């Protein structure tokens, strides 16, 4: 028996998925958007989104061309022809190649290394923001094509942007502020970090001289050269002592005042609070200058009163006697106490007002005295509430430039220190290094050290407080 084959009946074949646009691999639109922003969206038939991303892509290229020196047949160099992005990145990498020189026609223009560094950072941060937009374009093209391949419904560009506006409205509103924050806060920080790795100082100032990258040489100077190491260690030790004592004394005095004013035995408590808040209301700089005049060793009234009362035989030079540096330190702590205790008095007073009276009544029934009530009720509640602010106060005192600089100017002089006095904090030493002595590279290193120390202490202490863990 033979079988016949109908020529009009096709032979059976294996089922295959249709090769239409819906089954295009998701990587293809992603690769297209990676090469030309918006191309993947165009492949996905979303013309609106394609136009949005391509406009950003074309704008970036147009910006580079318009700001550069491009022309046919040019012998391209980044210095001479590069635009905003290429010239900026070249300047950030090289810090310039041609210093200003004197010629027969006058001074040449030359390269300003610091300007090139700043422009390069701006270009780099701008490219970073554009990279976010580029990544968004690639990710969107891949995810949308994968959703279509999985059987998802098609979405128009208008529907996408409407959904984006409704779902990410908060981020869209916050994005201009974030962009501004990048250039107003992140840029100066990055600039200071980069300066720490250069030889930018008074002996190497642009545009006459070019600034060079020197790696970790400045850090080695601080931590390997004995004179710098001794100065750094001494100032760091005093800064830590100052920050601890300044925080503890203002907190203790403020709590004492708040507890006393919360007592029912004190009459006219509002009047006393108003009086004690006056030191806080006066600008700290003004108060520091007033105290500086009062404790002036030559003309100040305090030294004269001590002589008149017979306490001392001669006038005391509080801020200028190098043999007694602790005098200046003690006065600085007293002035800081005067300026800082009203803040903690008001803060602790508000906490005390919210402690239920029933706690103290129960304690009195159990036989607890005033000291025990303070120790077991008042102090734990107050500390739990104000601990984050104590950490912030410590950070503030660690960088308390105003009191030290306007009161003592870092004095008295210390012959063992480099460009610093006995009461200088790290922040005032940093100020002297940069503005007074123009050692910008060493000052940048010190700013990094201060940031690491303060940041580490703040994070460790804040993570240990219950008030922060419960946020």
XYZ file of C-alpha atoms in Angstrom:
471
model
C 0.000 0.000 0.000
C 1.375 3.355 -1.015
C 0.614 6.778 0.302
C 0.199 9.832 -1.812
C 1.175 13.293 -0.834
C -1.066 16.218 -1.661
C 1.178 18.908 -3.097
C -1.151 21.626 -1.774
C -0.819 20.404 1.849
C 2.331 21.813 3.490
C 4.596 19.491 5.376
C 4.280 19.693 9.191
C 6.844 22.107 10.748
C 7.889 23.039 14.354
C 5.957 25.965 15.862
C 8.018 29.148 15.996
C 7.364 32.412 17.783
C 6.512 35.204 15.396
C 9.450 37.451 14.620
C 7.483 40.652 14.759
C 8.547 43.826 16.591
C 6.997 42.568 19.837
C 9.653 39.873 20.206
C 12.670 42.067 19.593
C 15.302 41.282 22.247
C 15.202 43.833 25.065
C 18.931 44.440 24.746
C 18.565 45.888 21.257
C 16.641 49.051 22.237
C 18.907 49.411 25.245
C 22.019 49.292 23.094
C 20.466 51.747 20.672
C 19.718 54.228 23.479
C 23.223 53.742 24.825
C 24.651 54.831 21.493
C 22.125 57.583 20.707
C 19.787 58.721 23.453
C 16.170 58.107 22.520
C 16.943 55.619 19.724
C 15.671 52.713 21.811
C 12.436 54.576 22.534
C 12.062 55.214 18.808
C 12.486 51.479 18.163
C 9.822 50.880 20.803
C 7.540 53.273 18.909
C 7.442 55.913 21.640
C 8.195 59.050 19.699
C 7.524 61.450 22.573
C 10.037 59.831 24.892
C 12.504 59.482 22.021
C 12.251 63.220 21.336
C 12.784 64.013 25.039
C 15.950 61.955 25.394
C 17.319 62.894 21.984
C 16.852 66.593 22.770
C 19.085 66.168 25.833
C 21.613 64.219 23.739
C 21.658 66.787 20.951
C 21.833 69.643 23.445
C 24.915 68.119 25.088
C 26.706 67.768 21.754
C 25.655 71.259 20.649
C 26.927 72.676 23.956
C 30.311 71.071 23.418
C 30.594 72.248 19.812
C 29.368 75.782 20.489
C 31.752 76.289 23.421
C 34.756 74.847 21.589
C 36.884 75.852 18.649
C 35.884 73.278 16.084
C 36.451 73.858 12.368
C 37.194 71.730 9.281
C 40.776 70.557 8.897
C 41.795 71.456 12.427
C 44.717 69.785 14.179
C 42.628 68.949 17.240
C 44.016 69.406 20.756
C 41.935 69.489 23.902
C 43.565 72.708 25.084
C 43.071 74.687 21.900
C 39.904 73.172 20.427
C 38.016 71.410 23.185
C 34.680 72.727 24.329
C 33.099 72.875 27.763
C 33.321 69.145 28.466
C 36.510 68.081 26.681
C 38.519 71.148 27.683
C 37.162 70.909 31.220
C 38.163 67.277 31.654
C 41.555 67.993 30.070
C 42.133 70.845 32.518
C 41.097 68.697 35.482
C 43.492 65.937 34.463
C 46.515 68.084 33.559
C 45.961 71.352 35.497
C 47.409 73.121 32.480
C 50.517 72.797 30.385
C 51.611 76.377 29.628
C 52.483 78.812 32.453
C 52.343 82.554 31.994
C 55.633 83.849 30.573
C 57.151 87.234 29.800
C 57.810 87.799 26.095
C 58.701 90.764 23.936
C 55.010 91.501 23.495
C 54.207 91.175 27.185
C 52.833 88.414 29.376
C 51.363 85.406 27.654
C 47.940 84.235 28.691
C 49.024 80.886 30.090
C 46.924 78.352 31.979
C 45.437 79.039 35.396
C 45.545 75.663 37.114
C 42.962 76.521 39.772
C 40.475 77.857 37.236
C 41.009 74.754 35.145
C 40.377 72.574 38.191
C 37.145 74.407 39.011
C 35.920 74.300 35.407
C 36.840 70.644 35.176
C 34.855 69.834 38.292
C 31.841 71.689 36.915
C 32.135 69.760 33.658
C 32.542 66.464 35.513
C 29.502 67.051 37.726
C 27.460 68.140 34.722
C 28.439 64.956 32.914
C 27.490 62.965 36.016
C 23.999 64.489 35.945
C 23.746 63.834 32.219
C 24.893 60.264 32.847
C 21.868 59.810 35.100
C 19.655 60.906 32.206
C 21.537 58.556 29.860
C 21.076 55.650 32.260
C 17.382 56.481 32.519
C 17.096 56.341 28.719
C 18.802 52.935 28.485
C 16.912 51.442 31.417
C 13.561 52.666 30.155
C 14.152 51.238 26.674
C 15.156 47.826 28.048
C 12.370 47.552 30.616
C 9.631 48.660 28.251
C 10.729 46.200 25.546
C 10.946 43.384 28.119
C 7.419 44.191 29.285
C 6.134 44.075 25.707
C 7.848 40.747 25.116
C 6.178 39.401 28.252
C 2.754 40.297 26.888
C 2.334 43.695 28.518
C 0.194 46.378 27.015
C 1.705 49.150 24.917
C 1.952 52.600 26.484
C 2.049 55.934 24.741
C 4.599 58.572 25.612
C 1.880 60.871 26.909
C 0.561 58.162 29.225
C 4.117 57.475 30.451
C 4.839 61.092 31.282
C 1.450 61.446 32.974
C 2.158 58.352 35.100
C 5.633 59.650 35.854
C 4.258 63.031 36.955
C 1.718 61.444 39.268
C 4.007 58.786 40.715
C 7.221 60.788 41.080
C 5.877 64.277 41.673
C 7.867 64.756 44.890
C 11.148 63.784 43.195
C 10.429 66.033 40.212
C 9.803 69.022 42.483
C 12.923 68.273 44.547
C 15.210 67.693 41.555
C 16.027 71.408 40.898
C 17.065 71.777 44.526
C 19.191 68.648 44.286
C 20.933 69.968 41.176
C 21.580 73.265 42.957
C 22.891 71.352 45.982
C 25.367 69.485 43.780
C 26.939 72.688 42.499
C 26.641 74.757 45.682
C 27.641 72.141 48.271
C 29.236 69.115 46.626
C 31.414 71.147 44.239
C 33.263 73.149 46.972
C 33.834 69.970 48.977
C 35.320 68.163 45.984
C 37.429 71.200 45.158
C 38.891 71.242 48.672
C 39.614 67.523 48.492
C 41.448 67.889 45.188
C 43.534 70.825 46.432
C 44.873 68.533 49.156
C 46.574 66.478 46.438
C 48.319 69.426 44.731
C 51.247 71.735 45.447
C 49.027 74.840 45.520
C 50.702 77.207 48.009
C 52.304 80.646 48.283
C 55.436 79.436 46.480
C 53.482 78.033 43.566
C 50.641 80.397 42.704
C 48.918 80.465 39.309
C 48.801 81.836 36.718
C 52.538 82.578 36.979
C 53.192 78.975 37.965
C 51.375 75.776 37.169
C 49.953 73.657 39.965
C 50.784 69.950 39.806
C 49.270 66.814 41.259
C 51.545 65.540 44.045
C 49.558 62.593 45.368
C 49.845 62.049 49.111
C 52.938 64.224 49.619
C 50.974 66.799 51.635
C 49.634 64.103 53.949
C 53.163 62.835 54.420
C 54.249 66.357 55.344
C 51.647 66.581 58.082
C 52.182 63.136 59.542
C 55.896 62.555 58.879
C 57.663 65.906 59.347
C 58.266 66.320 63.137
C 57.431 70.022 63.359
C 54.130 69.579 61.540
C 53.315 66.405 63.462
C 53.925 68.112 66.814
C 51.749 71.044 65.811
C 48.955 68.831 64.567
C 49.030 66.574 67.626
C 49.061 69.472 70.076
C 46.254 71.355 68.382
C 44.165 68.210 67.926
C 44.506 67.362 71.622
C 43.487 70.861 72.711
C 40.606 70.864 70.217
C 39.188 67.654 71.671
C 39.606 68.937 75.233
C 37.998 72.238 74.264
C 35.046 70.553 72.543
C 34.378 68.242 75.499
C 34.718 70.917 78.196
C 32.779 73.517 76.223
C 29.905 71.091 75.676
C 29.838 69.693 79.212
C 30.069 73.062 80.969
C 27.344 74.740 78.910
C 25.074 71.709 79.274
C 25.638 71.433 83.029
C 25.122 75.152 83.629
C 22.055 75.228 81.409
C 20.503 72.244 83.171
C 21.265 73.750 86.591
C 19.563 76.998 85.623
C 16.569 75.167 84.150
C 16.108 72.994 87.245
C 16.347 76.003 89.554
C 13.857 78.019 87.507
C 11.451 75.058 87.430
C 11.339 75.031 91.224
C 8.098 76.419 92.702
C 10.176 78.304 95.269
C 11.568 80.653 92.596
C 9.450 83.753 92.136
C 9.090 85.518 88.783
C 10.603 82.637 86.767
C 9.710 84.249 83.433
C 11.668 87.354 84.299
C 14.719 85.290 85.246
C 14.486 83.261 82.042
C 14.390 86.454 80.007
C 17.440 87.816 81.823
C 19.441 84.613 81.374
C 18.592 84.456 77.678
C 20.249 87.807 76.992
C 23.777 86.367 76.456
C 22.349 84.105 73.793
C 20.507 86.973 72.109
C 23.667 89.062 71.669
C 25.775 88.031 68.628
C 28.669 85.826 69.714
C 31.227 87.895 67.795
C 30.167 91.056 69.597
C 30.377 89.351 72.978
C 33.795 87.884 72.162
C 35.154 91.305 71.191
C 33.749 92.851 74.379
C 35.366 90.181 76.548
C 38.597 90.593 74.600
C 38.662 94.257 75.581
C 37.788 93.486 79.192
C 40.619 90.937 79.503
C 43.149 93.038 77.629
C 46.386 92.699 79.555
C 47.494 96.295 79.042
C 44.284 98.309 79.098
C 41.547 95.896 80.209
C 39.572 96.597 83.410
C 39.777 93.009 84.713
C 43.544 93.096 85.133
C 43.315 96.554 86.706
C 40.688 95.383 89.207
C 42.886 92.475 90.271
C 45.774 94.856 90.875
C 43.557 97.301 92.795
C 42.192 94.521 94.990
C 45.677 93.240 95.730
C 45.062 89.853 94.150
C 48.006 90.324 91.767
C 51.054 92.565 91.934
C 51.008 93.386 88.224
C 48.631 93.262 85.351
C 47.802 89.820 83.960
C 48.337 89.321 80.246
C 45.585 86.793 79.693
C 45.976 86.223 75.954
C 49.619 87.025 75.263
C 51.669 85.335 78.013
C 53.332 82.302 76.369
C 54.461 80.957 79.757
C 50.843 80.610 80.956
C 48.750 79.431 77.982
C 46.117 77.917 80.269
C 45.025 81.422 81.299
C 43.820 82.120 77.782
C 42.214 78.691 77.563
C 40.359 79.190 80.857
C 39.044 82.587 79.760
C 37.931 81.118 76.430
C 36.003 78.389 78.248
C 34.366 80.946 80.566
C 33.323 83.137 77.657
C 31.949 80.130 75.800
C 30.056 79.160 78.967
C 28.510 82.627 79.086
C 27.475 82.395 75.454
C 26.253 78.799 75.437
C 24.412 78.012 78.660
C 21.185 79.920 77.734
C 20.571 77.529 74.839
C 20.631 74.472 77.071
C 18.669 76.313 79.766
C 15.827 76.921 77.305
C 16.093 73.420 75.871
C 16.111 71.590 79.199
C 13.418 73.902 80.540
C 11.103 72.826 77.742
C 11.790 69.158 78.502
C 11.156 69.638 82.226
C 7.808 71.279 81.512
C 6.651 68.101 79.750
C 7.616 65.622 82.483
C 4.387 64.479 84.203
C 4.140 65.526 87.838
C 2.852 62.044 88.655
C 6.390 60.685 88.227
C 7.655 62.857 91.068
C 4.609 62.152 93.230
C 5.186 58.421 92.922
C 8.866 58.898 93.726
C 8.057 60.941 96.838
C 5.626 58.248 97.996
C 8.427 55.709 97.640
C 10.618 57.907 99.810
C 12.876 59.399 97.126
C 14.484 62.724 97.947
C 15.200 65.612 95.551
C 18.606 64.230 94.566
C 17.214 60.777 93.851
C 14.338 62.281 91.859
C 16.778 64.245 89.763
C 19.056 61.264 89.249
C 16.429 58.647 88.392
C 13.685 60.741 86.749
C 14.836 64.138 85.523
C 18.316 63.303 84.259
C 17.410 60.157 82.212
C 14.453 61.866 80.517
C 16.437 64.999 79.725
C 19.458 63.095 78.431
C 17.339 60.893 76.189
C 15.777 63.975 74.635
C 18.796 66.233 74.249
C 21.495 63.665 73.411
C 21.368 64.304 69.635
C 21.676 68.028 70.334
C 24.612 67.366 72.644
C 26.381 65.604 69.786
C 25.635 68.529 67.492
C 26.869 70.917 70.175
C 30.101 68.939 70.403
C 30.538 69.221 66.631
C 29.816 72.951 66.810
C 32.378 73.470 69.570
C 34.917 71.343 67.704
C 34.645 73.880 64.872
C 33.915 76.938 67.029
C 35.856 79.446 65.004
C 34.248 82.641 66.299
C 34.957 82.440 70.029
C 38.608 81.465 69.673
C 39.548 83.688 66.770
C 37.800 86.870 67.901
C 38.696 86.398 71.566
C 42.309 85.185 71.580
C 43.268 85.029 67.874
C 44.832 81.695 68.774
C 47.281 83.284 71.211
C 49.476 83.213 73.109
C 52.236 82.342 70.652
C 53.758 78.900 70.822
C 57.313 78.571 69.512
C 56.887 74.805 69.116
C 53.966 75.183 66.715
C 53.981 76.077 63.047
C 51.695 79.001 62.216
C 49.583 78.378 65.344
C 49.154 79.527 68.924
C 48.335 77.728 72.155
C 44.555 78.257 71.941
C 44.184 77.588 68.232
C 41.668 74.936 67.258
C 42.031 72.915 64.108
C 39.588 75.209 62.338
C 41.402 78.423 63.328
C 44.738 76.856 62.390
C 43.206 75.948 59.050
C 42.136 79.586 58.626
C 45.655 80.822 59.351
C 47.218 78.303 57.006
C 45.021 79.340 54.098
C 44.341 83.065 54.432
C 47.299 84.293 56.462
C 50.038 82.035 55.088
C 48.493 80.868 51.795
C 49.391 77.210 52.363
C 46.271 76.073 50.564
C 47.374 72.486 50.096
C 48.173 71.960 53.779
C 44.941 73.710 54.738
C 43.002 71.374 52.467
C 44.629 68.385 54.155
C 43.616 69.756 57.549
C 40.040 70.267 56.381
C 39.887 66.620 55.354
C 41.276 65.546 58.714
C 38.716 67.675 60.552
C 35.924 66.263 58.405
C 36.966 62.662 59.078
C 37.316 63.209 62.833
C 34.083 65.141 63.298
C 32.135 62.882 60.947
C 33.310 59.716 62.672
C 32.557 61.002 66.161
C 29.142 62.292 65.096
C 28.074 59.086 63.374
C 29.238 56.854 66.229
C 27.539 58.913 68.908
C 24.317 59.515 67.012
C 23.951 55.813 66.237
C 24.263 55.060 69.954
C 21.437 57.393 70.984
C 17.942 55.996 71.331
C 16.377 59.174 69.976
C 18.116 58.641 66.613
C 17.489 54.888 66.453
C 13.771 55.445 66.955
C 13.460 57.930 64.044
